[in-house]
Every structure is written in structure tokens, then in C-alpha cells.
Coordinates of N, CA and C in Angstrom, one line a residue:
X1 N 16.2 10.7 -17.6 CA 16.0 9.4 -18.2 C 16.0 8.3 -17.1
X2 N 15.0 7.5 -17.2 CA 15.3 6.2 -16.2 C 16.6 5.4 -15.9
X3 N 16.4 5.1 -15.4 CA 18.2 3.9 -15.0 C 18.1 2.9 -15.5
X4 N 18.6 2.0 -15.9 CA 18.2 1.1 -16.5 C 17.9 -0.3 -15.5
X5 N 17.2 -1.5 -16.2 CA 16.5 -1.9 -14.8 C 17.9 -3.1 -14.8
X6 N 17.7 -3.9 -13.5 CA 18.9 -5.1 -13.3 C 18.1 -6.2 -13.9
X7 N 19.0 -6.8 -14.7 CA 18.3 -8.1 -15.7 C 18.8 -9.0 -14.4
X8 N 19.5 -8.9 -13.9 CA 19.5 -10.0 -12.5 C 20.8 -10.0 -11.1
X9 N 20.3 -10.3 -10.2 CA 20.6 -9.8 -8.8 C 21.2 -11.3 -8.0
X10 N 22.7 -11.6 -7.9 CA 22.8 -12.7 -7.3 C 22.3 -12.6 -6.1
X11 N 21.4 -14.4 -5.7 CA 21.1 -13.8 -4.3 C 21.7 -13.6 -3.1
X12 N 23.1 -13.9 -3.0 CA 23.5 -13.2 -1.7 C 24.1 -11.8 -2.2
X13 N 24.2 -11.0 -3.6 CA 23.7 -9.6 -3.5 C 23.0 -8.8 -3.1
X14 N 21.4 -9.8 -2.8 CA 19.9 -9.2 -2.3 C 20.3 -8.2 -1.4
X15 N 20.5 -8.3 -0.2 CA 20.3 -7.7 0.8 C 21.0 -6.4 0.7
X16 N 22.0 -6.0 0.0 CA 22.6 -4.8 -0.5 C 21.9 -4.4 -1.1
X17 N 21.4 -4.8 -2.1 CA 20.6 -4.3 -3.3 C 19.6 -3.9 -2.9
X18 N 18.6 -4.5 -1.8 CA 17.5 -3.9 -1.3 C 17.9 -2.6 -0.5
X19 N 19.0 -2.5 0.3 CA 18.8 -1.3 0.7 C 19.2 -0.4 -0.1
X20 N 20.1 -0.8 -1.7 CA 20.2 0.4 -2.6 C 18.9 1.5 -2.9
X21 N 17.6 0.8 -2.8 CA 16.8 1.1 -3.7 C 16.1 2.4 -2.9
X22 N 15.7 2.7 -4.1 CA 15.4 4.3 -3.6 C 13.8 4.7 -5.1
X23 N 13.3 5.9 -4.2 CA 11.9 5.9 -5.0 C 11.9 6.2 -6.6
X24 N 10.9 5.7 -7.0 CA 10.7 5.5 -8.3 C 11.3 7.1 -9.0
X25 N 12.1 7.2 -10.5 CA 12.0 8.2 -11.3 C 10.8 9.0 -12.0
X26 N 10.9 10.0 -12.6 CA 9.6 10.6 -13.1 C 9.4 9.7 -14.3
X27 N 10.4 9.1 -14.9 CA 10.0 8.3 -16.5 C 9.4 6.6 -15.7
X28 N 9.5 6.8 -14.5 CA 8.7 5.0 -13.9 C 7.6 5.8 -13.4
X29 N 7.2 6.7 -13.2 CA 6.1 7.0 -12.1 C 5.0 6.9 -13.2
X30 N 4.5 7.1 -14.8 CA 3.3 6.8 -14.7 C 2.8 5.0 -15.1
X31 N 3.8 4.6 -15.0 CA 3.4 2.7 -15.3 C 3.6 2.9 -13.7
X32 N 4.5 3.4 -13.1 CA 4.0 3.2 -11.5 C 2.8 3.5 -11.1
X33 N 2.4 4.7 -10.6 CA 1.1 4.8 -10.9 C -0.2 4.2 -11.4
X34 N 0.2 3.5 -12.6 CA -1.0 2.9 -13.3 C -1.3 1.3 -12.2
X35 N -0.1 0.9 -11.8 CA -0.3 -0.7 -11.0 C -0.2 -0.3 -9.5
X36 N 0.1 1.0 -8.7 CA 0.0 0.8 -7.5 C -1.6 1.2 -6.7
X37 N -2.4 1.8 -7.3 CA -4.0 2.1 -6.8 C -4.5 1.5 -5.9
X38 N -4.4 0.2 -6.1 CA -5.4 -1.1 -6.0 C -4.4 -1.2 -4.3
X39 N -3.2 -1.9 -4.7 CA -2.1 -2.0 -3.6 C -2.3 -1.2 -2.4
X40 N -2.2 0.4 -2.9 CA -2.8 1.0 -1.8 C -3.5 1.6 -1.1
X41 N -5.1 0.9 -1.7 CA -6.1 1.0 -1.0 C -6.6 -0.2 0.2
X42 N -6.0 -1.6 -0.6 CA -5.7 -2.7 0.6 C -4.9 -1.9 1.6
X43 N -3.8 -1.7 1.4 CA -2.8 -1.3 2.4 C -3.4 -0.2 3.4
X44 N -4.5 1.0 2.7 CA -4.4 1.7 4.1 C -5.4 1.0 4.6
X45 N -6.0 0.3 4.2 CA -7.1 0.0 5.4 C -6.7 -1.3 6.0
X46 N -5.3 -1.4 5.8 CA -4.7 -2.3 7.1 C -4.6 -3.8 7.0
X47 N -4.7 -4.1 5.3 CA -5.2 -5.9 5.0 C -4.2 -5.7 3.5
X48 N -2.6 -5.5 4.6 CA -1.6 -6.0 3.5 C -1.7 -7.3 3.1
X49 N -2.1 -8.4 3.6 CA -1.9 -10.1 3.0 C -3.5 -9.8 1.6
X50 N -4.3 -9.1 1.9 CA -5.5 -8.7 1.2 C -4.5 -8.0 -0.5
X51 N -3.9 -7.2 0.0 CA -3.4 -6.1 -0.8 C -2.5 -7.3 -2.1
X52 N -2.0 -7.9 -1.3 CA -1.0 -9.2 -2.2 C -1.8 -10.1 -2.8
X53 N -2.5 -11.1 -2.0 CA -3.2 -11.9 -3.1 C -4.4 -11.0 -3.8
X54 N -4.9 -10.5 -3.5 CA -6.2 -10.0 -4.6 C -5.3 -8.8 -6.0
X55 N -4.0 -9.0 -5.7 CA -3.5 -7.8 -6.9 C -2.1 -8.4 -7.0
X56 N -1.9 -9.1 -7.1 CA -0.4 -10.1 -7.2 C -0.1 -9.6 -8.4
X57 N -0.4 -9.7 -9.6 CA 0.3 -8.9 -10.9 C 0.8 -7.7 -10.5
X58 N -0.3 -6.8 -9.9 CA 0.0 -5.3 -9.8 C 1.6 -4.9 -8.4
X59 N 1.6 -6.2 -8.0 CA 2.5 -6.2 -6.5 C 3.6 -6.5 -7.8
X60 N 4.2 -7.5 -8.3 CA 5.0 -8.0 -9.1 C 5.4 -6.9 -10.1
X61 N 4.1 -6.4 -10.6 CA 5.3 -4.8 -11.7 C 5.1 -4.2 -11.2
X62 N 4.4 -3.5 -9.8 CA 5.1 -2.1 -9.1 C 6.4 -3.0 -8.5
X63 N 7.2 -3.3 -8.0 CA 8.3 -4.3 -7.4 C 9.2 -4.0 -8.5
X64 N 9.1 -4.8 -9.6 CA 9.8 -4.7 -10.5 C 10.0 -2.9 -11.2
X65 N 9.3 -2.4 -11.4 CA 9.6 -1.0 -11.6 C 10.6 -0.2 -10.6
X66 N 9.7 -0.1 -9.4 CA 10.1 0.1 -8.2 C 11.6 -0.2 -7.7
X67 N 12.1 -1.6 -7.8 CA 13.1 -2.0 -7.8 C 14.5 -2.2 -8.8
X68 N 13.7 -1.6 -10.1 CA 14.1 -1.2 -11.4 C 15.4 -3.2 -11.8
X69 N 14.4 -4.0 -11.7 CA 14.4 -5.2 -11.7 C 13.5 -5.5 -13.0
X70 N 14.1 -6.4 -13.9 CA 14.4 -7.1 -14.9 C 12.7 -7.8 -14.7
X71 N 11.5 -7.8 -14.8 CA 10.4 -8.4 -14.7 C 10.7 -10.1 -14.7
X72 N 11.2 -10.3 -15.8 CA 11.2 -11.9 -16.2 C 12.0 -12.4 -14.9
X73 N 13.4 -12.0 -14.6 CA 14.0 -11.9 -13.4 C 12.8 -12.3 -12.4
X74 N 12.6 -11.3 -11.8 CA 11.8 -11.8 -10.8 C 10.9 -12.5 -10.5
X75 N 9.7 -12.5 -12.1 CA 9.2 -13.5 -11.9 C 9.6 -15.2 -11.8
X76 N 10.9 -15.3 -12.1 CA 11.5 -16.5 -12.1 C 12.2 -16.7 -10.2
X77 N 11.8 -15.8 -9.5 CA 12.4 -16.0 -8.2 C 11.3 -16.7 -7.1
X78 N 11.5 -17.1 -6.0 CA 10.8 -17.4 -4.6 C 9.9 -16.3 -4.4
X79 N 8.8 -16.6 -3.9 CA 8.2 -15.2 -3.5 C 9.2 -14.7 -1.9
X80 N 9.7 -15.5 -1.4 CA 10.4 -14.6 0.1 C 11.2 -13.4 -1.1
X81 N 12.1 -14.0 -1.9 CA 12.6 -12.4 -3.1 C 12.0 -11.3 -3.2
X82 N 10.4 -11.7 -3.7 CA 9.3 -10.3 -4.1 C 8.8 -10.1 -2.8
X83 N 8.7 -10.5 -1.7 CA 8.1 -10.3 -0.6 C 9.3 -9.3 -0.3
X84 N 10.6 -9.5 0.0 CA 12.1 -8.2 0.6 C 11.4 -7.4 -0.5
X85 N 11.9 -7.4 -2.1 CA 11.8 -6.5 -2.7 C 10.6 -5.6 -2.7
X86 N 9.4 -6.0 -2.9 CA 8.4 -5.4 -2.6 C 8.2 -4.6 -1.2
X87 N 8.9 -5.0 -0.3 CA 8.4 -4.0 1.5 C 9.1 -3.2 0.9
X88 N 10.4 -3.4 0.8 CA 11.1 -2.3 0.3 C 10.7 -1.1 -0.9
X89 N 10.1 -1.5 -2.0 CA 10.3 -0.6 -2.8 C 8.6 0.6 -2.4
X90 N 7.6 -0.2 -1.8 CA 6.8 0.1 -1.2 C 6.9 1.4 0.4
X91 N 7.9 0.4 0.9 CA 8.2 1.0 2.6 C 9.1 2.4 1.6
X92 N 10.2 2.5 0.8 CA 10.7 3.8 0.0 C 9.6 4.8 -0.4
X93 N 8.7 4.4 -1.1 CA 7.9 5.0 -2.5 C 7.1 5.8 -1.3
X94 N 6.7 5.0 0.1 CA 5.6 5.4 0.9 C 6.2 6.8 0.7
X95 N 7.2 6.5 2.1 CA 8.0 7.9 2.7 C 8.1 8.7 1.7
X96 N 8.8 8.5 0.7 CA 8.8 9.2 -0.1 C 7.7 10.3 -1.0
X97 N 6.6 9.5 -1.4 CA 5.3 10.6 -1.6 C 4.6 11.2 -0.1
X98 N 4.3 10.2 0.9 CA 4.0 10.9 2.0 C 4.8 12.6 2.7
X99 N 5.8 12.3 2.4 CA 7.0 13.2 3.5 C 7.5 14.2 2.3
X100 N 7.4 13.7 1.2 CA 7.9 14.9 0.4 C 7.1 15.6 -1.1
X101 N 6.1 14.3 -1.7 CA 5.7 14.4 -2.8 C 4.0 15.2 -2.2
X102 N 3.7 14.6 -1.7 CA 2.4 15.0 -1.2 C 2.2 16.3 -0.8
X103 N 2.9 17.0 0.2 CA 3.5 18.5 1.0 C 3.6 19.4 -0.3
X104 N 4.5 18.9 -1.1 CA 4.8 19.7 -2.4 C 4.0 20.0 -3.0
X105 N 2.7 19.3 -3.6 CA 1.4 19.0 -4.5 C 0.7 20.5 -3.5
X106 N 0.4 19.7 -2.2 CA -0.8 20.4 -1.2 C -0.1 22.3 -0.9
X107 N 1.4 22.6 -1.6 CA 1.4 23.5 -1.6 C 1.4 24.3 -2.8
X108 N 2.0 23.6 -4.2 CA 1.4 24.0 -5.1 C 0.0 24.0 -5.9
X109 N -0.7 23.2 -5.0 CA -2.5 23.8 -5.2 C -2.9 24.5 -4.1
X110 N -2.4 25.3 -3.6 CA -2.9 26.4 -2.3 C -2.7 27.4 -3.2
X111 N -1.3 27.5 -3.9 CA -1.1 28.6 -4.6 C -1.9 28.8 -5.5
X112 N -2.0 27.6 -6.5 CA -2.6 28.3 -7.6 C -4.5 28.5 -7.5
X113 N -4.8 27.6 -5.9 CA -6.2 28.5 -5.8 C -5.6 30.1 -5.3
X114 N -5.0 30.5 -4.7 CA -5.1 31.6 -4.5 C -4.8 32.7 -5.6
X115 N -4.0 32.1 -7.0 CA -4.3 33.0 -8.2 C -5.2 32.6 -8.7
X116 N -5.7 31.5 -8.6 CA -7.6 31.5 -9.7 C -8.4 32.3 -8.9
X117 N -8.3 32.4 -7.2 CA -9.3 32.8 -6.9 C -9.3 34.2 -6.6
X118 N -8.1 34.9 -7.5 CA -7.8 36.3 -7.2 C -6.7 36.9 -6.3
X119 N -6.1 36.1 -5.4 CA -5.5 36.4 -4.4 C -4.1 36.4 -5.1
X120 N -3.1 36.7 -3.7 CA -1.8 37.0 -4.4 C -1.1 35.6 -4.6
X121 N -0.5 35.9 -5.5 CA 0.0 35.1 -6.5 C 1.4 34.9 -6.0
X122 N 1.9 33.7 -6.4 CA 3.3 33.1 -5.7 C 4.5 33.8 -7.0
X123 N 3.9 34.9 -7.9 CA 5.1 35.2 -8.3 C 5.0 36.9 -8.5
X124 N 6.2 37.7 -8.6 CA 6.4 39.0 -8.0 C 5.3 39.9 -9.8
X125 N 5.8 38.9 -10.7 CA 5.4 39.3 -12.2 C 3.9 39.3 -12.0
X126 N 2.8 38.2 -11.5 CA 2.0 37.9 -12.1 C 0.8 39.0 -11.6
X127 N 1.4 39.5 -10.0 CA 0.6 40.2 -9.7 C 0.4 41.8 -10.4
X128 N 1.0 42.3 -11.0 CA 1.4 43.4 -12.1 C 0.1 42.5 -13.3
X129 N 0.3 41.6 -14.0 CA 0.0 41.6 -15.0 C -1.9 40.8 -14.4
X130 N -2.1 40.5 -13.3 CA -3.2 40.3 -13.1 C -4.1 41.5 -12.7
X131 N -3.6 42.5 -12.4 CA -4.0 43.6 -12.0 C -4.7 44.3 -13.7
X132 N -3.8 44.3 -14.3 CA -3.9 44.5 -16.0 C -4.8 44.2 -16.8
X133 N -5.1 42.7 -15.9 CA -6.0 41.9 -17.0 C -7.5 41.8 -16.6
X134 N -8.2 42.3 -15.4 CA -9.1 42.0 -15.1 C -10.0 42.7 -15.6
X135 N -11.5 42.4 -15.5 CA -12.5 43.5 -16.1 C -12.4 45.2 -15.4

């Protein structure tokens, strides 16, 4: 289950609080997902100030998810606030799918081409029962 989000953050708590944060759960990742796309397609091609103003809603509730921050909350803050919180929940989420989510995906689809495509299979059962089943 998700954590629940902070309905609000004193600000000289910020700076703790931002290094609390850590990558989104599996119950945030598909509203995450749905608002980060745009974000980071500006970002890789290197036009973060691009990435903010042309998607400012989508920056504001990935931040808010991400930072598992109280929406109304933040929208009621300074943008220097969403600017910490957003590097942050952003510079996390990166590392995080880059170095660990991504690796994992690109090796669980190696596997399963090599059972669609016939080959051995990543489990000791399936090779027994694909032998079984072919024409």
C-alpha cells in the first residue's frame, strides 16, 4: 500500500525531508507514469527550463506524488519549494529506474524472448513441459 502523502512540511523541515525521499511505490507509479512522459522527453534532450514551463502541471503532480506531498500543500508554496522538491524526487526516480528498474525489465524480456522463441527457458519446470507441448 502507498504511504500516505504529508498534508504539510514546515519549512525549515525541507531540507530533511528532501533528503528523506526515496522512489515512487508500485500504488504511485501508474499516476506517476501517466504525468512524467512529457518531463522526460524535455529532460533528455537537455532543455530542463523547456521541461518546466511547457509541462508545469505535470512537474507539480509528478513532485507531489513523488514527494508523497499533500498536492494543495504545495501548490500553495514558492516555486524555490517545487524547484528542491522536484530535483529531488526526479534526480531519485532517475537513478532509480535507470540503475535498477530498467536492467531488471531488459532482463526479464531477454528471457521471455528466449521462451517464445523456443530457447531455454529461465525455469528448470518449463523446459520439461515445453518439450511436451510442441507439434
Amino acid at each position: 500500500m502507498a504511504r500516505d502523502y504529508v498534508k504539510e512540511i514546515a519549512l525549515e523541515d525541507l531540507d530533511a525531508y528532501i533528503e528523506s525521499i526515496e522512489s515512487v511505490d508500485v500504488d504511485d507509479l501508474p499516476t506517476f507514469l501517466d504525468v512524467i512522459p512529457p518531463i522526460v522527453v524535455d529532460m533528455v534532450r537537455g532543455d530542463i527550463l523547456g521541461a518546466i514551463m511547457r509541462n508545469s502541471n505535470a512537474v507539480i503532480e509528478a513532485t507531489a506524488i513523488g514527494a508523497r506531498v499533500d498536492r494543495a500543500w504545495l501548490g500553495a508554496q514558492k516555486p524555490d519549494v517545487l524547484v528542491e522538491l522536484a530535483s529531488r524526487v526526479l534526480e531519485v526516480n532517475w537513478d532509480f529506474f535507470v540503475q535498477r528498474v530498467l536492467p531488471a525489465i531488459n532482463q526479464a524480456a531477454e528471457r521471455l524472448a528466449r521462451i517464445v522463441s523456443g530457447g531455454t527457458s529461465g525455469s528448470p519446470d518449463s523446459s520439461a513441459q515445453d518439450s511436451t507441448t510442441q507439434p
